[in-house]
Amino acid sequence: MDEQSRMLQTLAGVNLAGHSVQGGMALPPPHGHEGADGDGRKQDIGDILHQIMTITDQSLDEAQAKLVSNTDCIFSCSLFSAQGLSIRGAQEEDPPDPQLMRLDNMLLAEGVSGPEKGGGSAAAAAAAAASGGSSDNSIEHSDYRAKLTQIRQIYHTELEKYEQACNEFTTHVMNLLREQSRTRPISPKEIERMVGIIHRKFSSIQMQLKQSTCEAVMILRSRFLDARRKRRNFSKQATEILNEYFYSHLSNPYPSEEAKEELAKKCSITVSQVSNWFGNKRIRYKKNIGKFQEEANLYAAKTAVTAAHAVAAAVQNNQTNSPTTPNSGTYPARANYQPFPFEGDIKHRFKMSFSQSV
DNA sequence: CCGCATGATTGCTT
DNA sequence: AAGCAATCATGCGG
């Protein structure tokens, strides 16, 4: 912040002072204001500069405060340190500026700098994609979007403020130059150069805003969308369903894509969550079969009961059938004994241990 | 507060 | 590309 102010002051100040001094020295002031006029004009420029700078600093501080409080006060340190970096970065490279492009791209991708309405959904989609799967966490999601909207609004108002300040400042300087042009010739190139300097300085301030906004979005994202942080145990019902499937397919606990989808629907979780669950379950079961024995028996009994019910229902439904119903299984709950499919091409040697364990 | 349970992530293998 | 193994980070009961 200090560095930036100094830069703006020195850069703009040197040039303005130079012109002012030149003008004052080379030619006498147009109106009869005595020698004090030259000094007065310098004073004017200095005042304006100071004014503009304080405005800019204030607004930047405000923006930062808002962005920080919007995410969390804890993160203010990272925000400010990041800004410090951005100041240094902003001073290098003028014309193409890859960093600015990166920031712009990110803001656009996050839906911050994009169109006002569609931005939210774009950000949501990006966020969902980043978090691994198409997860629709209803409550957290809307919360996230609300926060993102706040950030977007702050960003836009601040951006507008800077643009306005930039224009005002430019107009001021132009007016001053025009005034001076009555006393000495000022080439268009000189004016152009001045405007360029001003714009560059203001765009570096904008860059800070963008950097801060990016930071805020990243923090928001990591806090709301990192599923690991927001881990919640599945519902009792969901684990029941998953366990039932697992223990009734103990010889081959690898649900197909369709089976995963169905389980996901039943448990109201995502398919990738089902995959995670089975991955974890397989490895943990294999690691310590003994520990899971009780659970296995429990679910075996449970599925056996449901199977018995199913059989009973079937028998009741069509009594014409022969009484011997030899467990011709499609999904039937085969509790304790398994036919061990032992496919010749066992890709995963752990299937062996699953089969043996039963 | 500690330790275990558990869902998610990461890196590697096949 | 799917799964394993290790690991992380949180949830939860004692």
Coordinates of N, CA and C in Angstrom, one line a residue, chain A residues 106-244:
Chain A
M106 N -9.4 -16.2 -14.5 CA -10.0 -16.9 -13.3 C -11.3 -16.2 -12.8
L107 N -11.3 -14.9 -12.8 CA -12.5 -14.2 -12.4 C -13.6 -14.5 -13.3
L108 N -13.3 -14.6 -14.6 CA -14.4 -15.0 -15.5 C -14.8 -16.4 -15.3
A109 N -13.9 -17.3 -15.1 CA -14.3 -18.7 -14.9 C -15.1 -18.9 -13.6
E110 N -14.8 -18.1 -12.6 CA -15.5 -18.2 -11.3 C -16.9 -17.4 -11.4
G111 N -17.1 -16.7 -12.5 CA -18.3 -16.0 -12.7 C -18.4 -14.7 -11.9
V112 N -17.2 -14.2 -11.6 CA -17.2 -12.9 -10.8 C -17.2 -11.8 -11.8
S113 N -16.4 -11.9 -12.9 CA -16.4 -10.7 -13.8 C -17.3 -11.0 -15.0
G114 N -18.0 -12.1 -15.0 CA -18.8 -12.4 -16.2 C -20.1 -11.6 -16.1
P115 N -21.1 -12.0 -16.9 CA -22.4 -11.4 -16.9 C -23.1 -11.5 -15.5
E116 N -23.9 -10.5 -15.2 CA -24.4 -10.4 -13.8 C -25.2 -11.6 -13.4
K117 N -26.1 -12.1 -14.3 CA -27.1 -13.1 -13.9 C -26.5 -14.5 -14.0
G118 N -26.0 -14.8 -15.2 CA -25.5 -16.1 -15.5 C -24.3 -16.5 -14.7
G119 N -23.7 -15.5 -14.1 CA -22.4 -15.8 -13.4 C -22.5 -16.8 -12.3
G120 N -23.6 -16.8 -11.5 CA -23.7 -17.7 -10.4 C -23.7 -19.1 -10.9
S121 N -24.5 -19.4 -11.9 CA -24.6 -20.8 -12.3 C -23.2 -21.3 -12.9
A122 N -22.6 -20.4 -13.6 CA -21.3 -20.7 -14.2 C -20.3 -21.1 -13.1
A123 N -20.3 -20.3 -12.0 CA -19.4 -20.5 -10.9 C -19.8 -21.8 -10.2
A124 N -21.1 -22.0 -10.1 CA -21.5 -23.2 -9.4 C -21.1 -24.4 -10.2
A125 N -21.2 -24.4 -11.5 CA -20.8 -25.5 -12.3 C -19.3 -25.7 -12.2
A126 N -18.6 -24.6 -12.3 CA -17.1 -24.8 -12.2 C -16.7 -25.4 -10.8
A127 N -17.4 -24.9 -9.8 CA -17.1 -25.4 -8.4 C -17.4 -26.9 -8.3
A128 N -18.6 -27.2 -8.9 CA -19.0 -28.6 -8.8 C -18.0 -29.5 -9.5
A129 N -17.5 -29.0 -10.7 CA -16.6 -29.8 -11.4 C -15.3 -29.9 -10.7
A130 N -14.9 -28.9 -10.0 CA -13.6 -28.9 -9.3 C -13.7 -29.8 -8.1
S131 N -14.8 -29.9 -7.5 CA -14.9 -30.7 -6.3 C -15.0 -32.2 -6.6
G132 N -14.9 -32.6 -7.8 CA -14.7 -34.0 -8.1 C -15.9 -34.6 -8.9
G133 N -17.1 -34.4 -8.4 CA -18.3 -34.9 -9.1 C -19.3 -33.9 -9.2
S134 N -20.4 -34.3 -9.8 CA -21.6 -33.4 -9.9 C -22.4 -33.4 -8.6
S135 N -21.8 -33.0 -7.6 CA -22.5 -33.1 -6.3 C -23.4 -31.9 -6.1
D136 N -24.6 -32.1 -5.6 CA -25.5 -31.0 -5.4 C -25.8 -30.9 -3.9
N137 N -24.9 -30.3 -3.2 CA -25.1 -30.1 -1.8 C -26.0 -28.9 -1.6
S138 N -27.3 -29.1 -1.4 CA -28.3 -28.1 -1.5 C -28.0 -26.8 -0.7
I139 N -27.9 -27.0 0.6 CA -27.8 -25.9 1.5 C -26.4 -25.2 1.3
E140 N -25.4 -25.9 1.4 CA -24.1 -25.3 1.3 C -23.9 -24.6 0.0
H141 N -24.5 -25.2 -1.0 CA -24.3 -24.7 -2.3 C -25.0 -23.3 -2.4
S142 N -26.2 -23.1 -1.9 CA -26.8 -21.8 -2.0 C -26.1 -20.8 -1.2
D143 N -25.5 -21.3 -0.1 CA -24.8 -20.4 0.8 C -23.5 -19.9 0.1
Y144 N -22.9 -20.9 -0.6 CA -21.7 -20.5 -1.4 C -22.0 -19.5 -2.4
R145 N -23.2 -19.7 -3.1 CA -23.5 -18.8 -4.2 C -23.8 -17.4 -3.7
A146 N -24.5 -17.4 -2.5 CA -24.8 -16.1 -1.9 C -23.5 -15.3 -1.6
K147 N -22.6 -16.0 -1.1 CA -21.3 -15.4 -0.7 C -20.6 -14.9 -2.0
L148 N -20.6 -15.8 -3.0 CA -20.0 -15.4 -4.2 C -20.6 -14.2 -4.9
T149 N -21.9 -14.1 -4.8 CA -22.6 -12.9 -5.3 C -22.2 -11.7 -4.5
Q150 N -22.0 -11.8 -3.2 CA -21.5 -10.7 -2.5 C -20.2 -10.2 -3.0
I151 N -19.3 -11.2 -3.2 CA -18.0 -10.8 -3.6 C -18.0 -10.2 -5.0
R152 N -18.9 -10.7 -5.8 CA -19.0 -10.2 -7.2 C -19.5 -8.7 -7.1
Q153 N -20.5 -8.5 -6.3 CA -21.0 -7.1 -6.2 C -19.9 -6.1 -5.7
I154 N -19.2 -6.6 -4.7 CA -18.1 -5.7 -4.1 C -17.1 -5.5 -5.3
Y155 N -16.7 -6.5 -5.9 CA -15.8 -6.4 -7.0 C -16.2 -5.4 -8.0
H156 N -17.5 -5.5 -8.5 CA -18.0 -4.6 -9.5 C -18.0 -3.2 -9.1
T157 N -18.5 -3.0 -7.9 CA -18.6 -1.6 -7.4 C -17.3 -1.0 -7.2
E158 N -16.3 -1.7 -6.7 CA -15.0 -1.2 -6.6 C -14.3 -0.9 -7.9
L159 N -14.5 -1.8 -8.8 CA -14.0 -1.6 -10.2 C -14.5 -0.4 -10.8
E160 N -15.8 -0.2 -10.6 CA -16.4 1.0 -11.1 C -15.8 2.3 -10.5
K161 N -15.6 2.2 -9.2 CA -15.1 3.3 -8.5 C -13.7 3.7 -9.0
Y162 N -12.9 2.6 -9.2 CA -11.6 2.9 -9.7 C -11.6 3.6 -11.1
E163 N -12.5 3.0 -11.9 CA -12.6 3.6 -13.3 C -13.0 5.0 -13.2
Q164 N -13.9 5.3 -12.4 CA -14.4 6.7 -12.2 C -13.3 7.6 -11.7
A165 N -12.6 7.1 -10.7 CA -11.5 7.8 -10.1 C -10.4 8.1 -11.2
C166 N -10.2 7.1 -12.0 CA -9.2 7.2 -13.1 C -9.6 8.3 -14.1
N167 N -10.8 8.2 -14.4 CA -11.3 9.2 -15.4 C -11.3 10.6 -14.8
E168 N -11.7 10.7 -13.6 CA -11.6 12.0 -12.9 C -10.2 12.6 -12.9
F169 N -9.3 11.7 -12.5 CA -7.9 12.2 -12.4 C -7.4 12.6 -13.8
T170 N -7.7 11.7 -14.8 CA -7.3 12.1 -16.1 C -7.8 13.4 -16.6
T171 N -9.1 13.6 -16.3 CA -9.7 14.9 -16.7 C -9.0 16.1 -16.0
H172 N -8.7 15.9 -14.7 CA -8.1 16.9 -14.0 C -6.7 17.3 -14.6
V173 N -6.0 16.2 -14.8 CA -4.6 16.5 -15.4 C -4.7 17.1 -16.8
M174 N -5.7 16.6 -17.5 CA -5.9 17.2 -18.9 C -6.2 18.7 -18.8
N175 N -7.1 19.0 -17.9 CA -7.4 20.4 -17.7 C -6.2 21.3 -17.3
L176 N -5.5 20.7 -16.4 CA -4.3 21.4 -16.0 C -3.3 21.6 -17.2
L177 N -3.1 20.6 -17.9 CA -2.3 20.6 -19.1 C -2.8 21.7 -20.1
R178 N -4.1 21.7 -20.3 CA -4.7 22.6 -21.2 C -4.5 24.0 -20.8
E179 N -4.6 24.2 -19.5 CA -4.3 25.5 -18.9 C -2.9 25.9 -19.2
Q180 N -2.0 24.9 -19.0 CA -0.6 25.2 -19.3 C -0.3 25.5 -20.7
S181 N -1.1 24.8 -21.6 CA -0.8 24.9 -23.0 C -1.0 26.4 -23.5
R182 N -1.6 27.2 -22.7 CA -1.7 28.6 -23.1 C -0.4 29.3 -22.9
T183 N 0.4 28.7 -22.0 CA 1.7 29.4 -21.7 C 2.8 28.8 -22.4
R184 N 2.7 27.5 -22.8 CA 3.8 26.9 -23.5 C 3.2 25.8 -24.4
P185 N 3.9 25.5 -25.4 CA 3.4 24.4 -26.3 C 3.5 23.0 -25.7
I186 N 2.4 22.3 -25.7 CA 2.4 20.9 -25.2 C 2.1 20.0 -26.3
S187 N 3.0 19.1 -26.6 CA 2.7 18.2 -27.8 C 1.7 17.1 -27.4
P188 N 0.9 16.7 -28.4 CA 0.0 15.6 -28.1 C 0.6 14.3 -27.6
K189 N 1.8 14.1 -28.1 CA 2.6 13.0 -27.6 C 2.8 13.0 -26.1
E190 N 3.1 14.2 -25.6 CA 3.3 14.4 -24.2 C 2.0 14.1 -23.4
I191 N 0.9 14.6 -23.9 CA -0.4 14.3 -23.3 C -0.7 12.8 -23.3
E192 N -0.4 12.2 -24.4 CA -0.7 10.8 -24.5 C 0.2 10.0 -23.5
R193 N 1.4 10.4 -23.4 CA 2.3 9.8 -22.4 C 1.7 9.9 -21.0
M194 N 1.3 11.1 -20.7 CA 0.7 11.3 -19.4 C -0.5 10.4 -19.1
V195 N -1.4 10.4 -20.1 CA -2.5 9.6 -19.9 C -2.2 8.1 -19.7
G196 N -1.2 7.7 -20.5 CA -0.7 6.3 -20.4 C -0.2 6.0 -19.0
I197 N 0.6 7.0 -18.5 CA 1.1 6.7 -17.2 C 0.0 6.6 -16.1
I198 N -0.9 7.5 -16.2 CA -2.1 7.5 -15.3 C -2.8 6.2 -15.4
H199 N -3.1 5.8 -16.6 CA -3.9 4.6 -16.8 C -3.1 3.3 -16.3
R200 N -1.8 3.4 -16.5 CA -1.0 2.2 -16.1 C -1.1 2.1 -14.5
K201 N -1.0 3.3 -13.9 CA -1.0 3.2 -12.5 C -2.3 2.7 -11.9
F202 N -3.4 3.2 -12.5 CA -4.7 2.8 -12.1 C -5.0 1.3 -12.4
S203 N -4.5 0.9 -13.5 CA -4.7 -0.5 -13.8 C -3.9 -1.4 -12.8
S204 N -2.8 -0.9 -12.3 CA -2.1 -1.7 -11.3 C -2.9 -1.8 -10.0
I205 N -3.6 -0.7 -9.8 CA -4.5 -0.7 -8.6 C -5.6 -1.7 -8.8
Q206 N -6.1 -1.7 -10.0 CA -7.2 -2.6 -10.4 C -6.7 -4.1 -10.2
M207 N -5.5 -4.2 -10.6 CA -4.9 -5.6 -10.5 C -4.9 -6.0 -9.0
Q208 N -4.6 -5.1 -8.1 CA -4.7 -5.5 -6.7 C -6.1 -6.0 -6.3
L209 N -7.1 -5.2 -6.8 CA -8.5 -5.6 -6.5 C -8.8 -7.0 -7.1
K210 N -8.3 -7.2 -8.3 CA -8.5 -8.5 -8.9 C -7.9 -9.6 -8.1
Q211 N -6.6 -9.3 -7.7 CA -5.9 -10.3 -6.9 C -6.6 -10.6 -5.6
S212 N -7.1 -9.5 -4.9 CA -7.8 -9.7 -3.7 C -9.1 -10.5 -3.9
T213 N -9.8 -10.2 -5.0 CA -11.0 -10.9 -5.3 C -10.7 -12.4 -5.5
C214 N -9.7 -12.6 -6.3 CA -9.3 -14.0 -6.5 C -9.1 -14.8 -5.2
E215 N -8.3 -14.1 -4.4 CA -8.0 -14.7 -3.1 C -9.3 -15.1 -2.3
A216 N -10.1 -14.1 -2.3 CA -11.4 -14.3 -1.6 C -12.2 -15.4 -2.1
V217 N -12.2 -15.5 -3.4 CA -13.0 -16.6 -4.1 C -12.3 -17.9 -3.8
M218 N -11.0 -17.9 -3.8 CA -10.3 -19.2 -3.5 C -10.6 -19.7 -2.1
I219 N -10.5 -18.7 -1.2 CA -10.8 -19.0 0.2 C -12.2 -19.5 0.4
L220 N -13.1 -18.8 -0.2 CA -14.5 -19.2 -0.2 C -14.7 -20.6 -0.7
R221 N -14.1 -20.9 -1.8 CA -14.2 -22.2 -2.4 C -13.6 -23.3 -1.5
S222 N -12.4 -23.0 -1.0 CA -11.8 -24.1 -0.2 C -12.6 -24.3 1.0
R223 N -13.3 -23.3 1.5 CA -14.1 -23.5 2.8 C -15.4 -24.1 2.5
F224 N -16.0 -23.9 1.4 CA -17.3 -24.4 1.1 C -17.3 -25.7 0.3
L225 N -16.3 -25.8 -0.5 CA -16.4 -26.9 -1.5 C -15.4 -28.0 -1.2
D226 N -14.5 -27.8 -0.4 CA -13.6 -28.9 -0.1 C -14.4 -29.9 0.7
A227 N -14.7 -31.0 0.1 CA -15.6 -31.9 0.7 C -14.9 -32.5 2.0
R228 N -13.6 -32.6 1.9 CA -12.9 -33.2 3.0 C -13.2 -32.4 4.3
R229 N -13.2 -31.1 4.1 CA -13.4 -30.2 5.3 C -14.9 -30.4 5.7
K230 N -15.8 -30.6 4.8 CA -17.2 -30.7 5.1 C -17.7 -32.1 5.3
R231 N -16.8 -33.0 5.7 CA -17.2 -34.4 5.7 C -18.3 -34.6 6.7
R232 N -19.3 -35.2 6.2 CA -20.5 -35.6 7.1 C -20.7 -37.1 6.9
N233 N -20.9 -37.7 8.0 CA -21.2 -39.2 7.9 C -22.5 -39.4 7.2
F234 N -22.6 -40.4 6.5 CA -23.8 -40.8 5.8 C -24.9 -41.1 6.8
S235 N -26.1 -41.0 6.4 CA -27.2 -41.4 7.3 C -27.2 -42.9 7.6
K236 N -27.8 -43.2 8.7 CA -27.8 -44.6 9.2 C -28.4 -45.4 8.1
Q237 N -29.5 -44.9 7.5 CA -30.2 -45.6 6.4 C -29.2 -45.9 5.3
A238 N -28.5 -44.9 4.9 CA -27.6 -45.1 3.7 C -26.6 -46.1 4.0
T239 N -26.0 -46.1 5.2 CA -24.9 -47.1 5.5 C -25.5 -48.5 5.6
E240 N -26.8 -48.6 6.0 CA -27.5 -49.8 6.0 C -27.5 -50.4 4.6
I241 N -28.0 -49.6 3.7 CA -28.2 -50.0 2.3 C -26.8 -50.5 1.8
L242 N -25.8 -49.6 2.0 CA -24.5 -50.0 1.4 C -24.0 -51.2 2.0
N243 N -24.1 -51.4 3.3 CA -23.6 -52.6 4.0 C -24.4 -53.8 3.5
E244 N -25.6 -53.6 3.3 CA -26.4 -54.8 2.9 C -25.9 -55.3 1.5

